[in-house]
Amino acid sequence: MTTRLSSAFPADRAALVCFVTAGDPDAASTPAILDALVEGGADVIELGMPFTDPMADGPAIQAANLRSLAAGTKTADILQIATGFRRRHPDVPLVLMGYANPMTRRGPEWFADACAQAGVDGVICVDIPVEEDASLGPALRAKGIAPIRLATPTTDAARLPAVLEGAGGFLYYVSVAGITGKQQAVQASIEEAVARLKASTDLPIAVGFGVRTPEQAAAIGRVADGVVVGSAIVEIVSEYGADAAGPVRDYVRTLADAIATARQTAAA
Amino acid sequence: MTNAAPKPNSYRNQPDAQGHFGPFGGRYVAETLMPLVLDLEKHYRAAQADPAFKAQFDDLLEHYVGRPSPLYYAERLTEELRMGAAPDKGAQIWFKRDELNHTGAHKINNCIGQILLAMRMGKTRIIAETGAGQHGVATATVCARFGLPCVIYMGATDVARQQPNVFRMKLLGAEVIPVTSGAATLKDAMNEGLRDWVANVHDTFYIIGTAAGPHPYPELVRDFQSVIGKEARAQMLSRINRLPDLLVAAIGGGSNALGLFHPFLDDDVKMLGVEAAGYGLDGNEHAASLLGGFPGILHGNKTYLLQDEDGQITEGHSISAGLDYPGIGPEHAWLKDMGRVEYTAITDDEALEGFQLLCRTEGIIPALEPAHAIAAVTKVAPTMDRDRIILANLCGRGDKDIFTVAEKLGVEM
Ligand SMILES: Cc1ncc(COP(=O)(O)O)c(C=O)c1O
């Protein structure tokens, strides 16, 4: 099942990883927004599971979480959205991203099984560090779902091997110590970090947090295997609501185009 | 289910090396915070082994906080409750008077310990969350005392209903940031505290106000608050040469209760933790995580939480802003499942009765949090023999609550 993820990172350009919150503005609108991400050129979809207390997120994604919950989005709706996506896009990897409590509420095995049935390829859980892997990781691995780990500027060389232990899919490098949607890290520090991470793992390295312009995406795409964009897309959904699919597609295309040629322009 | 776990040799050697109290506790934080949380543990272990740290902590508790707090026999309350009891019934009621501490609650004990730790770690900026404002005031106080900048996150709803404490914090030099996300109460303030921390890990220390959060917070807050129980145990022995039969304490996150209970856990002493039943446990308007919640993960630890079937956190309610939190420290979750501590819940109305009863019988205006403990005492004391002893934690004074109480009693101020 994780083969979808491993083939999502081409050799000649970075993959574009796009995040939206499931059920924002409501569950009925999400499928069209996900299709727009794919049409715009997203290589990997991160579908955010809304949570009442998204403590690692900045204002944009917090608001998206609350809009989704206010619209009545349930875990069952999210799994249904995933199932529908898998049917429409058999080859595009889909990752669920969210917080521990909604993921483990019915038990880790239940969640892993539901993910497998819905065609989910990987899971990013913000508040389960490797120290607490037993709460979810074994159940995911048993079902062939990749537990995608996060590395941050505070993850030092001594700690990195532990973070990589049992990791799958790709390694998500959070380029700033902070919450989503805020400032972007300086390019030099990203390059240094990606080089350091690449020396320790064969997993693709996707870099995110604070990426919003095609120029930023291209700069990261020159050095990393993947570029993650979240808050900027969520802000478009916030602005256009149920009509967000078109604007989302157009925006994502600008990112995809910039990434597609990034390495050539660098070489030229 | 709860009785299946084997009885441990000691109830006082939790948590394990990974910060787990049985299945509870742990370190459920974002990767950015993880190295910091590990570093905090390292520094805490070093501080524990350093006699100079303990000496400085003890010195500040004595000369700045005003410890030891008195142990007080509440004679008139005891008599009052005996009037409604069978002839041979009506236990003696004693109070540990932590409401007499500087800043008016037990919260300062923990703040002294944590700010000393922060300084040992070379941190130069302090943040904290607060609900009622007691922990915010205590944090602002120790920051003023040691000259460190202080940012307090407080839900906008709580800012509105706890104006006197907001002004106190500002007088003490703290910046109070109203949090408007979610229901704008304590849990949202805690989310915002965690967001600040994750963005300022290099220089910032987060002083958590209760025995919850990622390991080692539940352990170190308990340890700092255990001064309550250690003193009470020694005071009981020296005053009447025996231990109490029952300890009673109110539970928000659980720090004053653990502070009293922990030193007695291996003694033949019963314990009763009192949660906030708000408008009643049958509805959703309460803050009783143990009695009305389910195990889950929030704010860095696994514990009992008020939540729905999808794991979304539900808003608690209590007349007491200090008890109005949808979680509880993980050690209480463990003590409940082990059956070592019994837990009950008291409604807003019962707490108001307890509040007034203590004012009238003992000339002590309690905070609404310990008013819950007092209300529980009024229920159990008449069922116990006269030679039995109840020790309740009077963990805060009521100055902050007189406006709330006046409003509930229909008094115009
Ligand atoms: C006086 C008082 N008691 C109790 C509490 C509840 O906290 P804990 O359960 O940690 O003692 C608070 C919290 O603000 C408080 O101010």
XYZ file of C-alpha atoms and ligand atoms in Angstrom:
697
model
C 0.000 0.000 0.000
C 2.848 2.416 0.821
C 4.192 1.927 -2.721
C 1.913 4.817 -3.701
C 3.915 7.012 -1.340
C 7.328 5.767 -2.388
C 6.622 6.426 -6.053
C 5.272 9.926 -5.326
C 8.718 11.490 -5.053
C 10.224 11.765 -8.562
C 13.990 11.920 -9.036
C 14.091 15.033 -11.205
C 11.897 17.395 -9.189
C 10.427 17.799 -5.744
C 6.997 16.424 -4.988
C 4.275 18.894 -4.063
C 2.519 17.927 -0.834
C -0.718 19.829 -0.215
C -2.690 20.071 3.022
C -6.344 20.895 3.576
C -8.577 20.347 6.575
C -11.256 17.719 6.019
C -14.775 19.066 6.288
C -13.812 22.709 5.793
C -16.144 24.462 5.126
C -18.198 21.249 5.261
C -17.783 17.586 4.434
C -19.685 17.906 1.151
C -17.201 20.492 -0.185
C -14.013 18.588 0.539
C -14.032 16.071 -2.368
C -14.047 18.844 -4.988
C -11.244 20.655 -3.168
C -9.172 17.468 -3.065
C -9.768 16.931 -6.778
C -8.635 20.528 -7.358
C -5.384 19.830 -5.498
C -4.712 16.884 -7.809
C -5.681 18.835 -10.938
C -3.415 21.671 -9.834
C -0.495 19.272 -9.627
C -0.297 18.024 -6.048
C 1.665 14.774 -5.758
C 0.663 13.902 -2.193
C -2.516 14.901 -0.351
C -2.472 15.589 3.360
C -5.981 15.504 4.703
C -6.234 17.204 8.083
C -8.452 15.599 10.700
C -10.120 18.428 12.589
C -9.613 18.606 16.356
C -11.053 20.928 18.974
C -7.577 21.667 20.321
C -5.070 21.970 17.472
C -2.214 23.222 19.636
C 0.504 22.964 16.994
C -1.444 25.050 14.494
C -1.538 28.758 13.796
C -4.676 30.866 13.345
C -5.515 29.775 9.763
C -5.595 26.033 10.424
C -7.116 26.496 13.890
C -10.005 28.340 12.277
C -10.349 25.633 9.616
C -10.550 22.978 12.344
C -13.285 24.862 14.120
C -15.228 25.572 10.908
C -15.168 21.882 10.093
C -16.311 20.804 13.542
C -18.986 23.495 13.593
C -20.285 22.067 10.310
C -20.626 18.728 12.104
C -17.721 16.810 10.576
C -17.307 13.394 12.179
C -14.504 10.852 11.980
C -16.827 8.753 9.829
C -17.159 11.642 7.348
C -13.387 11.960 7.061
C -13.001 8.259 6.362
C -15.736 8.499 3.772
C -13.970 11.447 2.124
C -10.791 9.354 2.017
C -12.637 6.367 0.575
C -14.159 8.499 -2.178
C -10.806 10.070 -2.987
C -9.185 6.667 -3.312
C -11.892 5.556 -5.725
C -11.466 8.655 -7.908
C -7.654 8.779 -7.691
C -6.295 5.236 -7.410
C -2.670 6.367 -7.694
C -2.433 9.577 -5.654
C -1.072 9.027 -2.148
C -3.303 10.203 0.672
C -2.057 10.922 4.179
C -4.147 11.736 7.235
C -2.699 14.398 9.497
C -3.969 15.325 12.926
C -3.822 14.874 16.658
C -3.603 11.826 18.874
C -6.969 11.920 20.581
C -9.284 11.691 17.551
C -6.947 9.059 16.055
C -6.835 6.816 19.110
C -10.310 7.346 20.552
C -11.626 3.955 19.435
C -8.245 2.286 19.851
C -5.219 2.328 17.539
C -6.204 -0.927 15.846
C -9.608 0.442 14.949
C -8.048 3.528 13.429
C -5.373 1.635 11.514
C -7.981 -0.718 10.139
C -10.270 2.149 9.124
C -7.347 3.877 7.385
C -6.464 0.694 5.510
C -10.038 0.207 4.353
C -10.282 3.831 3.224
C -7.092 3.581 1.150
C -5.034 5.901 3.337
C -1.278 5.500 2.784
C 0.215 7.260 5.769
C -0.567 9.007 9.037
C 1.067 12.064 10.559
C 0.219 12.452 14.228
C 1.448 15.759 15.572
C 1.465 14.893 19.260
C 2.708 11.322 19.292
C 6.502 11.596 19.345
C 8.610 8.483 18.942
C 8.670 8.070 22.735
C 4.934 7.294 22.652
C 4.992 5.303 19.411
C 3.303 2.348 21.124
C 0.062 4.346 21.198
C -0.373 4.174 17.418
C 2.722 3.137 15.454
C 2.560 -0.666 15.817
C -1.092 -0.727 14.753
C -0.360 1.376 11.655
C 2.662 -0.678 10.621
C 0.683 -3.898 11.048
C -1.772 -2.603 8.437
C 0.916 -1.346 6.058
C 0.182 2.311 6.806
C 3.256 4.538 6.995
C 3.764 6.356 10.287
C 5.207 9.610 8.982
C 7.480 11.286 11.496
C 8.369 14.902 11.959
C 11.846 16.301 12.429
C 12.330 19.891 13.580
C 15.148 22.379 14.122
C 15.315 21.098 17.717
C 15.804 17.473 16.645
C 19.567 17.183 17.064
C 21.927 14.587 15.652
C 21.802 12.502 18.826
C 18.021 12.276 18.687
C 17.509 11.840 14.955
C 18.127 8.054 14.792
C 15.401 7.508 17.381
C 12.980 9.660 15.376
C 13.701 7.614 12.254
C 13.206 4.272 14.009
C 9.959 2.801 12.721
C 9.259 5.800 10.465
C 7.743 5.323 7.027
C 6.594 7.153 3.900
C 8.658 10.295 4.063
C 10.274 12.440 6.715
C 8.460 15.705 7.293
C 10.947 18.434 8.155
C 9.218 21.224 10.068
C 11.534 24.047 9.084
C 10.668 26.462 11.881
C 10.310 25.919 15.605
C 6.759 27.147 15.886
C 3.208 26.670 14.738
C 1.820 26.324 11.228
C 1.289 29.305 8.996
C 3.831 31.664 10.472
C 7.170 32.828 9.151
C 9.313 30.780 6.832
C 12.771 29.569 7.747
C 15.786 31.063 5.976
C 16.821 29.059 2.943
C 20.354 28.413 4.183
C 19.097 26.718 7.333
C 16.735 24.548 5.262
C 19.558 23.460 2.967
C 21.777 22.616 5.891
C 18.998 20.664 7.612
C 18.023 18.699 4.490
C 21.646 17.718 3.936
C 21.922 16.574 7.528
C 18.693 14.543 7.338
C 19.609 12.974 3.997
C 22.814 11.675 5.517
C 20.750 9.725 8.049
C 17.878 8.277 6.047
C 16.803 7.010 2.658
C 13.271 8.313 3.224
C 12.328 11.296 1.050
C 12.563 14.604 2.927
C 9.570 16.941 2.609
C 9.937 20.441 3.996
C 7.055 22.518 5.277
C 5.760 25.257 7.598
C 5.394 28.795 6.305
C 5.703 28.004 2.569
C 3.295 30.145 0.536
C 4.813 31.629 -2.633
C 5.897 29.787 -5.805
C 9.371 31.287 -5.294
C 9.657 29.808 -1.802
C 8.364 26.464 -3.068
C 10.903 26.477 -5.900
C 13.777 27.351 -3.589
C 12.927 24.471 -1.271
C 12.229 22.180 -4.233
C 15.810 22.646 -5.369
C 17.150 20.937 -2.257
C 14.344 18.837 -0.765
C 12.401 15.831 -2.090
C 9.086 17.421 -1.244
C 7.531 20.798 -0.492
C 4.575 20.963 1.909
C 2.037 23.776 1.616
C -0.842 24.035 4.077
C -1.968 27.313 5.597
C -1.855 29.177 2.269
C -4.324 26.688 0.772
C -6.474 26.673 3.881
C -6.684 30.466 3.659
C -8.082 30.178 0.128
C -10.682 27.705 1.361
C -11.519 30.145 4.124
C -11.994 32.956 1.602
C -14.000 31.066 -1.037
C -15.758 28.429 1.093
C -17.841 25.994 -0.961
C -16.528 27.658 -4.163
C -12.878 27.152 -3.269
C -12.063 24.382 -5.759
C -11.265 26.688 -8.694
C -9.070 29.169 -6.819
C -7.321 26.289 -5.011
C -6.539 24.572 -8.315
C -5.160 27.784 -9.840
C -2.981 28.495 -6.813
C -1.650 24.946 -6.555
C -0.769 25.067 -10.257
C 1.485 28.082 -9.670
C 3.318 26.082 -7.014
C 3.556 22.961 -9.164
C 4.860 24.944 -12.149
C 7.496 26.646 -10.038
C 8.662 23.346 -8.568
C 8.656 21.594 -11.971
C 11.380 23.826 -13.350
C 13.160 24.723 -10.128
C 16.120 22.425 -10.574
C 16.659 23.416 -14.210
C 16.685 27.136 -13.385
C 19.109 26.408 -10.599
C 21.398 24.567 -13.008
C 21.119 27.220 -15.720
C -11.760 -3.919 35.461
C -10.305 -1.364 37.849
C -9.527 -4.017 40.465
C -7.681 -6.342 38.104
C -4.377 -4.469 38.415
C -1.971 -5.956 40.973
C -1.499 -3.993 44.179
C 1.890 -2.268 44.074
C 4.311 -2.335 47.023
C 4.198 1.421 47.118
C 1.862 3.951 45.605
C 4.554 6.595 45.873
C 7.108 5.506 43.286
C 5.282 6.647 40.155
C 5.836 7.501 37.372
C 8.128 5.038 35.565
C 11.219 6.184 33.674
C 9.105 7.181 30.653
C 6.757 9.259 32.738
C 3.906 6.757 32.726
C 1.537 6.217 35.628
C 0.313 2.796 34.525
C -1.305 3.486 31.134
C -1.542 7.228 31.838
C 0.821 10.189 31.610
C 3.642 10.127 29.093
C 5.001 12.795 26.771
C 2.492 13.475 24.008
C 4.017 16.628 22.580
C 5.091 17.870 19.170
C 8.610 16.888 18.146
C 9.770 20.507 18.524
C 9.055 20.356 22.247
C 10.351 16.844 22.830
C 14.046 17.704 23.221
C 13.064 20.464 25.619
C 10.909 18.194 27.719
C 13.791 15.700 27.920
C 16.130 18.521 28.913
C 13.716 19.660 31.615
C 13.719 16.170 33.069
C 17.513 16.087 33.101
C 17.669 19.394 34.944
C 14.969 18.351 37.363
C 16.898 15.187 38.264
C 20.001 17.307 38.869
C 18.026 19.745 41.014
C 16.578 16.880 43.059
C 20.091 15.690 43.820
C 21.332 19.161 44.744
C 20.926 20.109 48.428
C 21.305 23.786 47.489
C 18.143 23.608 45.359
C 16.127 22.163 48.213
C 17.571 24.680 50.641
C 16.610 27.599 48.427
C 13.114 26.159 47.845
C 12.563 25.630 51.576
C 13.891 29.072 52.434
C 11.536 30.801 50.000
C 8.574 28.738 51.167
C 9.261 29.736 54.761
C 10.108 33.413 54.393
C 8.307 34.425 51.223
C 5.259 32.139 51.068
C 4.773 31.893 54.835
C 5.062 28.167 55.401
C 4.398 25.998 57.199
C 0.709 26.729 56.865
C -1.313 26.031 60.012
C -3.149 22.807 60.697
C -6.486 23.838 62.141
C -9.204 21.975 64.014
C -12.555 23.343 62.809
C -14.448 22.947 66.035
C -17.631 24.806 65.213
C -17.980 23.211 61.786
C -17.502 19.820 63.439
C -20.225 20.612 65.975
C -22.563 21.991 63.333
C -22.330 18.796 61.300
C -22.775 16.637 64.423
C -26.137 18.293 65.006
C -27.511 16.579 61.924
C -25.817 13.238 62.644
C -26.645 10.172 64.754
C -25.536 10.537 68.421
C -22.225 8.697 68.029
C -21.508 10.083 64.566
C -19.796 13.194 63.243
C -16.067 13.031 62.505
C -13.664 15.765 63.607
C -12.855 18.149 60.795
C -9.393 19.583 60.377
C -8.077 21.913 57.688
C -4.685 22.380 56.134
C -4.699 26.141 55.718
C -2.942 26.731 52.419
C -5.288 29.635 51.785
C -3.037 31.623 54.133
C -0.092 31.381 51.721
C 1.194 34.490 50.011
C -1.111 35.095 46.982
C -3.910 33.154 48.643
C -3.664 29.618 47.353
C -1.436 26.571 47.084
C -0.428 27.554 43.544
C 2.621 29.518 44.748
C 4.340 26.388 46.132
C 4.672 25.025 42.620
C 5.615 28.372 41.075
C 8.543 28.791 43.455
C 9.860 25.374 42.522
C 9.441 25.862 38.789
C 10.985 29.314 38.615
C 14.053 28.063 40.479
C 14.254 25.286 37.912
C 13.826 27.768 35.049
C 16.736 29.822 36.345
C 18.905 26.732 36.718
C 18.207 26.016 33.050
C 19.223 29.534 32.062
C 15.759 30.424 30.762
C 15.039 34.137 30.668
C 11.327 34.314 29.873
C 8.368 32.756 31.687
C 4.955 31.847 30.287
C 1.942 30.301 31.963
C -1.745 29.593 31.434
C -4.395 30.478 33.954
C -8.100 29.884 34.438
C -9.309 31.606 37.599
C -6.157 33.669 37.602
C -4.705 32.129 40.788
C -1.896 30.373 38.957
C -1.396 33.466 36.808
C -1.075 35.647 39.890
C 1.306 33.194 41.551
C 3.430 33.025 38.395
C 3.457 36.804 37.966
C 4.463 37.038 41.625
C 7.514 34.807 41.362
C 8.507 36.503 38.100
C 8.438 39.882 39.834
C 10.392 38.396 42.734
C 13.136 37.131 40.410
C 12.962 39.829 37.767
C 11.937 37.679 34.801
C 9.514 38.819 32.090
C 6.192 37.027 32.329
C 3.445 36.339 29.789
C 0.156 34.883 31.012
C -2.355 33.319 28.631
C -5.927 33.548 29.849
C -9.149 32.749 28.040
C -11.048 35.896 27.118
C -14.112 34.553 28.957
C -12.054 34.163 32.110
C -10.453 37.594 31.655
C -13.949 39.036 31.734
C -15.087 37.114 34.822
C -11.853 37.391 36.835
C -11.027 41.086 36.488
C -9.442 41.516 39.946
C -6.867 38.823 39.215
C -6.169 40.290 35.776
C -5.386 43.602 37.430
C -3.202 41.867 40.034
C -1.152 40.193 37.334
C -0.673 43.500 35.561
C 0.358 45.222 38.794
C 2.951 42.498 39.205
C 4.349 43.343 35.800
C 2.967 40.469 33.758
C 1.572 40.749 30.275
C -1.875 39.145 30.174
C -2.875 37.879 26.737
C -6.590 37.125 26.310
C -7.137 33.977 24.257
C -10.170 34.040 21.991
C -9.911 30.617 20.349
C -12.302 27.813 21.271
C -14.508 28.602 24.263
C -11.865 31.073 25.448
C -11.309 29.345 28.801
C -8.529 27.408 30.512
C -7.956 24.691 27.924
C -7.673 27.284 25.163
C -5.219 29.259 27.289
C -3.179 26.076 27.649
C -3.217 25.542 23.863
C -1.945 29.070 23.385
C 0.743 28.570 26.026
C 1.943 25.490 24.145
C 1.969 27.465 20.876
C 4.072 30.196 22.436
C 6.434 27.632 23.932
C 6.951 25.770 20.651
C 7.931 29.052 18.969
C 10.236 30.221 21.775
C 11.877 27.036 22.994
C 15.341 28.587 23.153
C 14.685 31.065 25.992
C 11.243 30.297 27.429
C 10.150 28.213 30.413
C 6.514 27.158 30.667
C 5.322 27.097 34.288
C 2.381 24.671 34.140
C -0.097 25.299 36.949
C -1.290 21.827 37.815
C -0.044 18.264 38.004
C -0.711 17.638 34.315
C 1.031 18.092 30.969
C 3.936 16.120 29.516
C 6.319 14.272 31.823
C 8.069 15.467 33.986
C 5.491 18.171 34.813
C 2.975 15.941 36.628
C 5.792 14.562 38.751
C 7.537 17.815 39.560
C 4.355 19.759 40.281
C 3.309 16.958 42.624
C 6.697 17.005 44.303
C 6.631 20.765 44.845
C 3.060 20.610 46.164
C 3.844 17.650 48.417
C 5.043 20.142 50.998
C 1.333 20.355 51.897
C 1.026 16.683 52.807
C 4.470 16.419 54.402
C 3.727 19.305 56.720
C 0.223 18.059 57.479
C 1.495 14.582 58.313
C 4.125 15.920 60.713
C 1.679 18.427 62.221
C -0.940 15.733 62.839
C 1.583 13.486 64.520
C 2.931 16.245 66.734
C -0.497 17.665 67.638
C -2.491 14.495 68.286
C 0.007 11.734 67.663
C -2.021 10.030 64.989
C -2.788 10.232 61.300
C -6.139 11.332 59.902
C -8.629 8.708 58.724
C -9.720 10.541 55.601
C -8.164 13.200 53.393
C -10.404 15.371 51.225
C -9.374 17.786 48.457
C -10.906 19.517 45.464
C -9.687 18.563 42.000
C -9.210 20.773 38.994
C -6.040 19.425 37.422
C -5.294 17.774 40.726
C -2.255 19.521 42.176
C -3.503 20.529 45.609
C -5.076 17.111 46.053
C -1.901 15.254 45.084
C 0.138 17.601 47.249
C -1.922 16.568 50.244
C -2.425 12.907 49.311
C 0.961 11.818 48.052
C 2.892 11.728 51.344
C 0.049 9.624 52.847
C -0.397 7.164 49.964
C 1.354 4.296 51.750
C -0.401 4.959 55.059
C -3.671 3.480 56.246
C -5.520 6.662 55.329
C -8.520 6.916 52.999
C -8.659 9.649 50.397
C -11.445 11.428 48.601
C -10.905 13.634 45.550
C -13.741 16.027 44.779
C -14.486 16.967 41.175
C -16.807 19.709 40.013
C -20.264 18.414 39.096
C -21.375 21.826 37.806
C -25.097 21.613 37.071
C -24.999 17.844 37.614
C -23.228 14.751 36.315
C -26.251 13.555 34.325
C -25.911 16.386 31.793
C -22.834 17.706 29.971
C -22.428 20.807 32.128
C -19.803 19.589 34.569
C -16.032 19.348 34.859
C -15.726 15.840 36.320
C -13.182 14.205 34.015
C -12.749 11.090 36.148
C -16.401 10.435 36.885
C -17.797 11.628 33.567
C -14.927 11.263 31.093
C -12.935 8.648 29.181
C -9.196 8.054 28.757
C -7.611 10.051 25.958
C -4.679 12.270 25.002
C -4.542 16.033 25.462
C -1.990 18.642 26.473
C 0.913 16.252 26.604
C -0.547 13.419 28.625
C -2.868 10.456 28.504
C -5.580 10.798 31.117
C -9.335 10.964 31.622
C -10.913 13.653 29.445
C -14.317 15.113 28.784
C -14.776 14.179 25.152
C -17.261 12.919 22.616
C -17.265 9.609 20.765
C -14.889 11.032 18.107
C -12.345 12.244 20.652
C -13.305 15.895 20.358
C -12.827 17.646 23.676
C -16.014 18.967 25.245
C -16.237 22.092 27.340
C -16.520 21.629 31.064
C -18.575 23.800 33.336
C -18.104 24.721 36.954
C -18.979 27.742 39.040
C -15.303 27.567 39.976
C -13.057 28.727 37.149
C -10.174 26.822 38.776
C -11.975 23.480 38.378
C -13.320 24.205 34.902
C -10.907 22.028 32.897
C -11.818 18.991 30.750
C -8.801 16.939 31.869
C -7.053 15.831 35.046
C -3.506 15.027 36.057
C -2.497 11.488 34.991
C -1.562 10.339 38.500
C -5.183 10.773 39.576
C -6.279 8.703 36.581
C -3.962 5.955 37.814
C -4.970 6.278 41.482
C -8.601 6.009 40.429
C -8.046 2.872 38.366
C -5.956 1.356 41.180
C -8.794 2.062 43.579
C -6.415 3.820 46.002
C -8.301 7.130 45.976
C -12.039 7.495 45.791
C -13.538 10.285 43.713
C -16.817 12.090 44.037
C -18.343 15.236 42.581
C -20.077 18.280 44.046
C -22.495 20.560 42.189
C -22.298 24.344 41.935
C -25.176 24.697 44.391
C -23.641 22.330 46.934
C -20.338 24.195 46.684
C -22.118 27.489 47.325
C -23.660 25.946 50.456
C -20.251 24.749 51.619
C -18.768 28.170 50.927
C -21.349 29.912 53.129
C -21.196 27.278 55.835
C -17.469 27.782 56.334
C -17.868 31.571 56.391
C -20.526 31.282 59.088
C -19.073 28.586 61.292
C -15.357 29.285 61.159
C -14.903 32.864 59.990
C -13.002 31.679 56.933
C -14.013 32.708 53.403
C -12.815 29.835 51.195
C -12.224 29.869 47.469
C -14.922 28.147 45.424
C -12.498 25.309 44.643
C -12.053 24.118 48.259
C -15.747 24.928 48.820
C -16.284 21.730 46.783
C -14.120 19.825 49.261
C -16.004 21.358 52.176
C -19.329 20.347 50.639
C -18.054 16.777 50.321
C -16.941 16.876 53.958
C -20.466 17.890 55.019
C -21.732 14.722 53.361
C -19.224 12.221 54.753
C -18.507 13.586 58.244
C -21.995 12.748 59.605
C -21.566 9.126 58.467
C -18.297 8.623 60.352
C -17.768 7.940 64.063
C -16.962 10.879 66.333
C -13.420 9.742 67.002
C -12.598 9.708 63.300
C -10.564 12.526 61.761
C -11.060 14.185 58.414
C -8.333 16.431 57.045
C -9.421 18.658 54.164
C -7.235 20.908 52.078
C -8.276 24.542 52.302
C -6.264 25.317 49.227
C -7.383 28.864 48.521
C -9.120 31.864 49.971
C -12.281 33.358 48.582
C -11.354 36.988 47.877
C -11.287 36.280 44.146
C -14.737 34.675 44.247
C -16.877 37.116 46.195
C -18.251 38.700 43.015
C -19.245 35.321 41.576
C -20.859 34.297 44.837
C -22.682 37.615 45.210
C -24.099 37.229 41.727
C -25.261 33.673 42.424
C -26.884 34.774 45.664
C -28.606 37.637 43.878
C -26.701 40.334 45.748
C -25.960 43.600 43.949
C -22.371 44.818 44.610
C -7.692 27.784 45.075
C -7.610 26.753 43.995
N -7.829 25.477 44.304
C -7.794 24.517 43.390
C -7.522 24.785 42.052
C -7.539 23.648 41.091
O -6.266 23.205 40.731
P -5.614 21.884 41.306
O -6.587 20.776 41.153
O -4.393 21.693 40.494
O -5.278 22.091 42.732
C -7.275 26.110 41.676
C -6.993 26.459 40.272
O -6.972 27.574 39.859
C -7.327 27.118 42.675
O -7.114 28.406 42.364
